[in-house]
Amino acid sequence: MTTPQDAKAAIAGIFGRSAADYEQIGPEFFAPMGRELVRRAAPRAGERALDVGCGRGHCLFPLAEAVGPQGEALGLDLAPAMVEATAAQARARGLSQVKVRIGDAADPEVEPGSFDLVTAGFVIFFLPDPAAGVAAWARALRPGGRLAISTFVAQGVHEQVMKTIGRFIPRDGGDGPKRRVERFRSAEALTAVLVEGGFTGIEHRNVTFRTRFTGPDQWWRWIGSHGGRAALERLPADRLEEARAAAYEVMETARASDGALVLHTEARFTTARLPQSPS
């Protein structure tokens, strides 16, 4: 039986092994969505912002630029390699207001009521207990504090690609980290967990993004640069090339007139706030 601690260790391992390539393969995928999440979160100069599951900073860096040198942007991630890479990138950018440390998105060890804003870009479905995680984010916020999160609504051809790869993974191939994407496909499910956590003023906006790949080889490398790596690592060696060929066949359905492969991803951006005083 997989425990929450086992699941977290598996997630940290997958993203630790992905850290060097995360958002580095070629096309931007998470970065535009991170900028959109921060735009909708509307951070203000001088605020303190907490980004849980910060990865390589697709939300954290836009947050830091918005709060400015008088503010603070703290990023937490379970994977030490992600933390190290993101901290180095923050230094290279001269973002002194950025702090990055190892931390659990499900239970951030921060002073209660010490942040104006919490962001969570494509994180909530990784949490063993999303409701408990949302409650922990609420505790980190001051009264009237805001929350901004993103979730996937539809991932176009990529969903078909991953289902195709999944057919080649043995049922007894181990318990890799599994995203609970399906649980939060609907706005209603997300609203319910946020209300339970004490949030109000909940608003959802869906936006579709286009990611262009030069070809199936680049798309395949990209799968291994993020959470999709969990599926690739579970492929038996003797079925790897067969799985790759089948995935490439599906990818071809996304071929555009100029020869590029175009992935359309619909994401939901959700904002909410705490009441100014406890009810």
Short mmCIF file of C-alpha atoms in Angstrom, two decimals:
data_model
loop_
_atom_site.label_atom_id
_atom_site.label_comp_id
_atom_site.label_asym_id
_atom_site.label_seq_id
_atom_site.Cartn_x
_atom_site.Cartn_y
_atom_site.Cartn_z
CA MET A 1 0.00 0.00 0.00
CA THR A 2 1.35 3.40 -1.01
CA THR A 3 1.43 5.92 1.83
CA PRO A 4 1.27 9.73 1.38
CA GLN A 5 4.96 9.84 2.27
CA ASP A 6 5.73 7.27 -0.44
CA ALA A 7 3.75 9.30 -2.97
CA LYS A 8 5.58 12.50 -2.07
CA ALA A 9 8.95 10.78 -2.32
CA ALA A 10 8.02 9.45 -5.76
CA ILE A 11 6.92 12.89 -6.93
CA ALA A 12 10.11 14.48 -5.60
CA GLY A 13 12.15 11.82 -7.39
CA ILE A 14 10.40 12.29 -10.75
CA PHE A 15 10.74 16.06 -10.68
CA GLY A 16 14.26 15.89 -9.31
CA ARG A 17 15.28 13.79 -12.30
CA SER A 18 13.41 16.21 -14.58
CA ALA A 19 14.85 19.40 -13.11
CA ALA A 20 17.71 19.87 -15.58
CA ASP A 21 15.37 19.63 -18.60
CA TYR A 22 12.21 21.15 -17.11
CA GLU A 23 11.03 23.88 -19.50
CA GLN A 24 14.44 23.68 -21.21
CA ILE A 25 13.62 21.39 -24.17
CA GLY A 26 12.66 24.16 -26.59
CA PRO A 27 9.02 25.22 -26.61
CA GLU A 28 7.61 27.12 -23.67
CA PHE A 29 4.76 25.26 -22.04
CA PHE A 30 4.49 26.13 -18.36
CA ALA A 31 5.96 29.64 -18.61
CA PRO A 32 3.04 31.28 -20.49
CA MET A 33 0.59 29.62 -18.12
CA GLY A 34 2.60 30.83 -15.13
CA ARG A 35 2.53 34.39 -16.43
CA GLU A 36 -1.22 34.14 -16.96
CA LEU A 37 -1.76 32.82 -13.44
CA VAL A 38 0.23 35.68 -11.94
CA ARG A 39 -1.61 38.21 -14.10
CA ARG A 40 -4.91 36.99 -12.74
CA ALA A 41 -3.56 36.85 -9.18
CA ALA A 42 -2.71 40.57 -9.52
CA PRO A 43 0.17 40.78 -7.01
CA ARG A 44 1.01 44.27 -5.84
CA ALA A 45 4.35 45.91 -5.19
CA GLY A 46 5.64 45.21 -1.69
CA GLU A 47 3.48 42.14 -1.06
CA ARG A 48 4.66 38.79 0.28
CA ALA A 49 3.80 35.93 -2.05
CA LEU A 50 4.18 32.18 -1.54
CA ASP A 51 4.45 29.87 -4.55
CA VAL A 52 3.96 26.21 -3.64
CA GLY A 53 5.39 23.55 -5.93
CA CYS A 54 7.46 26.25 -7.61
CA GLY A 55 9.38 23.97 -10.01
CA ARG A 56 11.70 26.02 -12.21
CA GLY A 57 9.89 29.27 -11.38
CA HIS A 58 7.21 29.61 -14.06
CA CYS A 59 5.01 31.37 -11.46
CA LEU A 60 7.68 32.41 -8.98
CA PHE A 61 9.65 34.72 -11.27
CA PRO A 62 6.64 36.68 -12.58
CA LEU A 63 5.51 36.98 -8.95
CA ALA A 64 8.91 38.35 -7.94
CA GLU A 65 8.88 40.91 -10.73
CA ALA A 66 5.39 42.06 -9.69
CA VAL A 67 6.07 42.43 -5.95
CA GLY A 68 9.40 44.13 -6.66
CA PRO A 69 12.46 44.48 -4.47
CA GLN A 70 10.36 45.75 -1.55
CA GLY A 71 8.30 42.57 -1.57
CA GLU A 72 9.13 38.88 -1.21
CA ALA A 73 8.44 35.81 -3.33
CA LEU A 74 9.06 32.50 -1.56
CA GLY A 75 9.09 29.31 -3.63
CA LEU A 76 8.76 25.83 -2.13
CA ASP A 77 9.40 22.54 -3.90
CA LEU A 78 9.86 18.95 -2.75
CA ALA A 79 12.68 18.26 -5.24
CA PRO A 80 16.11 19.53 -4.08
CA ALA A 81 17.34 19.66 -7.68
CA MET A 82 14.44 21.96 -8.61
CA VAL A 83 15.21 24.21 -5.66
CA GLU A 84 18.89 24.39 -6.54
CA ALA A 85 18.24 25.18 -10.22
CA THR A 86 15.58 27.79 -9.47
CA ALA A 87 17.67 29.51 -6.82
CA ALA A 88 20.58 29.72 -9.26
CA GLN A 89 18.30 31.19 -11.91
CA ALA A 90 16.97 33.77 -9.45
CA ARG A 91 20.53 34.85 -8.63
CA ALA A 92 21.37 35.08 -12.32
CA ARG A 93 18.35 37.32 -12.85
CA GLY A 94 19.30 39.52 -9.92
CA LEU A 95 15.99 38.84 -8.14
CA SER A 96 17.03 39.46 -4.55
CA GLN A 97 13.38 39.30 -3.44
CA VAL A 98 13.22 35.61 -4.37
CA LYS A 99 13.79 32.90 -1.79
CA VAL A 100 13.63 29.21 -2.69
CA ARG A 101 13.72 26.30 -0.31
CA ILE A 102 12.74 22.66 -0.02
CA GLY A 103 9.18 22.47 1.21
CA ASP A 104 5.93 20.54 0.95
CA ALA A 105 3.08 22.14 -1.02
CA ALA A 106 0.67 20.03 1.02
CA ASP A 107 1.85 21.55 4.29
CA PRO A 108 4.03 24.65 3.88
CA GLU A 109 6.07 25.29 7.00
CA VAL A 110 5.56 29.04 7.11
CA GLU A 111 4.32 31.43 9.77
CA PRO A 112 0.52 31.49 9.81
CA GLY A 113 -1.03 34.63 8.35
CA SER A 114 2.28 35.85 6.93
CA PHE A 115 1.47 36.06 3.20
CA ASP A 116 -0.74 38.26 1.06
CA LEU A 117 -0.93 35.80 -1.81
CA VAL A 118 -0.47 32.07 -2.43
CA THR A 119 -0.06 30.66 -5.92
CA ALA A 120 -0.13 27.00 -6.95
CA GLY A 121 0.49 26.32 -10.63
CA PHE A 122 -0.71 22.80 -11.58
CA VAL A 123 -0.11 21.53 -8.06
CA ILE A 124 -3.41 20.72 -6.36
CA PHE A 125 -3.90 17.37 -8.11
CA PHE A 126 -0.55 16.14 -6.79
CA LEU A 127 -1.60 16.56 -3.16
CA PRO A 128 -2.48 13.36 -1.26
CA ASP A 129 -5.32 15.25 0.44
CA PRO A 130 -6.26 18.35 -1.61
CA ALA A 131 -8.71 19.64 1.01
CA ALA A 132 -6.04 19.55 3.72
CA GLY A 133 -3.61 21.26 1.37
CA VAL A 134 -6.06 24.07 0.62
CA ALA A 135 -6.65 24.53 4.35
CA ALA A 136 -2.88 24.80 4.85
CA TRP A 137 -2.67 27.46 2.15
CA ALA A 138 -5.46 29.36 3.90
CA ARG A 139 -3.51 29.28 7.17
CA ALA A 140 -0.51 30.84 5.43
CA LEU A 141 -2.59 33.84 4.35
CA ARG A 142 -3.49 36.92 6.29
CA PRO A 143 -7.22 37.82 6.56
CA GLY A 144 -8.33 38.98 3.13
CA GLY A 145 -5.40 37.18 1.51
CA ARG A 146 -5.73 35.74 -1.99
CA LEU A 147 -5.19 32.38 -3.66
CA ALA A 148 -4.56 31.71 -7.35
CA ILE A 149 -4.27 28.21 -8.76
CA SER A 150 -4.22 26.56 -12.18
CA THR A 151 -5.57 23.19 -13.25
CA PHE A 152 -5.89 21.35 -16.55
CA VAL A 153 -9.24 21.24 -18.32
CA ALA A 154 -8.19 19.48 -21.53
CA GLN A 155 -4.78 18.58 -22.92
CA GLY A 156 -5.74 17.79 -26.48
CA VAL A 157 -3.67 15.26 -28.37
CA HIS A 158 -1.27 14.96 -25.44
CA GLU A 159 -3.93 13.05 -23.49
CA GLN A 160 -4.18 10.55 -26.34
CA VAL A 161 -0.39 10.26 -26.48
CA MET A 162 -0.17 9.48 -22.77
CA LYS A 163 -3.00 6.95 -22.97
CA THR A 164 -1.16 5.27 -25.84
CA ILE A 165 2.06 5.09 -23.80
CA GLY A 166 0.07 3.73 -20.87
CA ARG A 167 -1.00 0.69 -22.89
CA PHE A 168 2.62 -0.51 -22.88
CA ILE A 169 3.11 -0.21 -19.11
CA PRO A 170 2.51 -3.45 -17.17
CA ARG A 171 -0.13 -3.25 -14.47
CA ASP A 172 2.45 -4.45 -11.96
CA GLY A 173 5.02 -1.92 -13.14
CA GLY A 174 5.05 -0.03 -9.86
CA ASP A 175 3.23 2.91 -8.37
CA GLY A 176 4.63 5.96 -10.06
CA PRO A 177 3.18 9.33 -9.06
CA LYS A 178 -0.29 9.71 -10.52
CA ARG A 179 -1.80 13.14 -11.13
CA ARG A 180 -5.39 13.51 -10.01
CA VAL A 181 -6.18 15.62 -13.07
CA GLU A 182 -9.58 14.05 -13.54
CA ARG A 183 -10.74 15.07 -10.08
CA PHE A 184 -10.42 18.75 -10.91
CA ARG A 185 -11.59 18.77 -14.53
CA SER A 186 -14.78 20.50 -13.44
CA ALA A 187 -14.98 23.95 -11.89
CA GLU A 188 -17.58 22.60 -9.48
CA ALA A 189 -15.17 20.12 -7.92
CA LEU A 190 -12.53 22.79 -7.48
CA THR A 191 -15.02 25.27 -6.03
CA ALA A 192 -16.16 22.71 -3.46
CA VAL A 193 -12.66 22.09 -2.07
CA LEU A 194 -11.92 25.83 -1.93
CA VAL A 195 -15.15 26.59 -0.08
CA GLU A 196 -14.34 23.81 2.37
CA GLY A 197 -10.97 25.51 2.95
CA GLY A 198 -12.65 28.80 3.87
CA PHE A 199 -12.27 30.69 0.59
CA THR A 200 -14.83 32.96 -1.01
CA GLY A 201 -15.13 35.15 -4.09
CA ILE A 202 -14.14 32.18 -6.26
CA GLU A 203 -13.76 32.92 -9.98
CA HIS A 204 -12.73 30.60 -12.83
CA ARG A 205 -11.42 31.52 -16.26
CA ASN A 206 -10.43 29.05 -18.97
CA VAL A 207 -7.67 29.88 -21.45
CA THR A 208 -6.31 27.77 -24.31
CA PHE A 209 -2.59 27.74 -25.09
CA ARG A 210 -0.73 26.53 -28.18
CA THR A 211 2.60 24.72 -27.88
CA ARG A 212 4.57 24.10 -31.07
CA PHE A 213 6.97 21.19 -31.40
CA THR A 214 9.43 20.83 -34.27
CA GLY A 215 8.59 17.15 -34.51
CA PRO A 216 7.80 13.98 -32.54
CA ASP A 217 11.37 13.63 -31.23
CA GLN A 218 11.13 16.99 -29.48
CA TRP A 219 7.65 16.16 -28.17
CA TRP A 220 8.96 12.85 -26.76
CA ARG A 221 11.87 14.60 -25.01
CA TRP A 222 9.43 17.13 -23.60
CA ILE A 223 7.32 14.35 -22.04
CA GLY A 224 10.40 13.26 -20.12
CA SER A 225 11.08 16.79 -18.88
CA HIS A 226 8.09 17.03 -16.52
CA GLY A 227 5.63 14.78 -14.71
CA GLY A 228 5.16 12.66 -17.83
CA ARG A 229 8.56 11.20 -17.05
CA ALA A 230 6.82 8.90 -14.57
CA ALA A 231 5.17 7.04 -17.47
CA LEU A 232 8.34 6.85 -19.57
CA GLU A 233 10.33 5.42 -16.66
CA ARG A 234 7.80 2.63 -16.22
CA LEU A 235 8.02 1.46 -19.83
CA PRO A 236 9.72 -1.95 -20.10
CA ALA A 237 12.98 -1.69 -22.05
CA ASP A 238 11.84 -4.30 -24.54
CA ARG A 239 8.69 -2.29 -25.37
CA LEU A 240 10.15 1.21 -25.36
CA GLU A 241 10.57 1.57 -29.11
CA GLU A 242 7.16 0.04 -29.79
CA ALA A 243 5.57 2.53 -27.38
CA ARG A 244 7.48 5.40 -28.94
CA ALA A 245 6.35 4.46 -32.44
CA ALA A 246 2.72 4.25 -31.32
CA ALA A 247 2.99 7.62 -29.57
CA TYR A 248 4.57 9.20 -32.66
CA GLU A 249 1.65 7.97 -34.76
CA VAL A 250 -0.78 9.78 -32.46
CA MET A 251 1.38 12.92 -32.45
CA GLU A 252 1.07 13.09 -36.24
CA THR A 253 -2.62 13.97 -35.82
CA ALA A 254 -1.45 17.32 -34.42
CA ARG A 255 0.58 18.19 -37.55
CA ALA A 256 -0.06 21.76 -38.74
CA SER A 257 0.11 23.02 -42.32
CA ASP A 258 3.61 24.44 -41.75
CA GLY A 259 4.90 21.05 -40.56
CA ALA A 260 5.02 21.79 -36.82
CA LEU A 261 3.19 19.67 -34.27
CA VAL A 262 0.77 21.87 -32.35
CA LEU A 263 -0.59 20.94 -28.93
CA HIS A 264 -3.65 22.80 -27.65
CA THR A 265 -3.99 22.87 -23.87
CA GLU A 266 -6.98 24.33 -22.07
CA ALA A 267 -6.14 25.48 -18.55
CA ARG A 268 -8.36 26.84 -15.81
CA PHE A 269 -7.19 29.78 -13.70
CA THR A 270 -8.99 30.07 -10.39
CA THR A 271 -8.78 32.97 -7.96
CA ALA A 272 -10.25 33.17 -4.47
CA ARG A 273 -9.79 35.10 -1.24
CA LEU A 274 -10.21 34.72 2.48
CA PRO A 275 -12.71 36.86 4.35
CA GLN A 276 -11.26 39.96 5.97
CA SER A 277 -12.10 38.51 9.37
CA PRO A 278 -12.94 34.96 10.51
CA SER A 279 -16.63 34.13 10.17
#
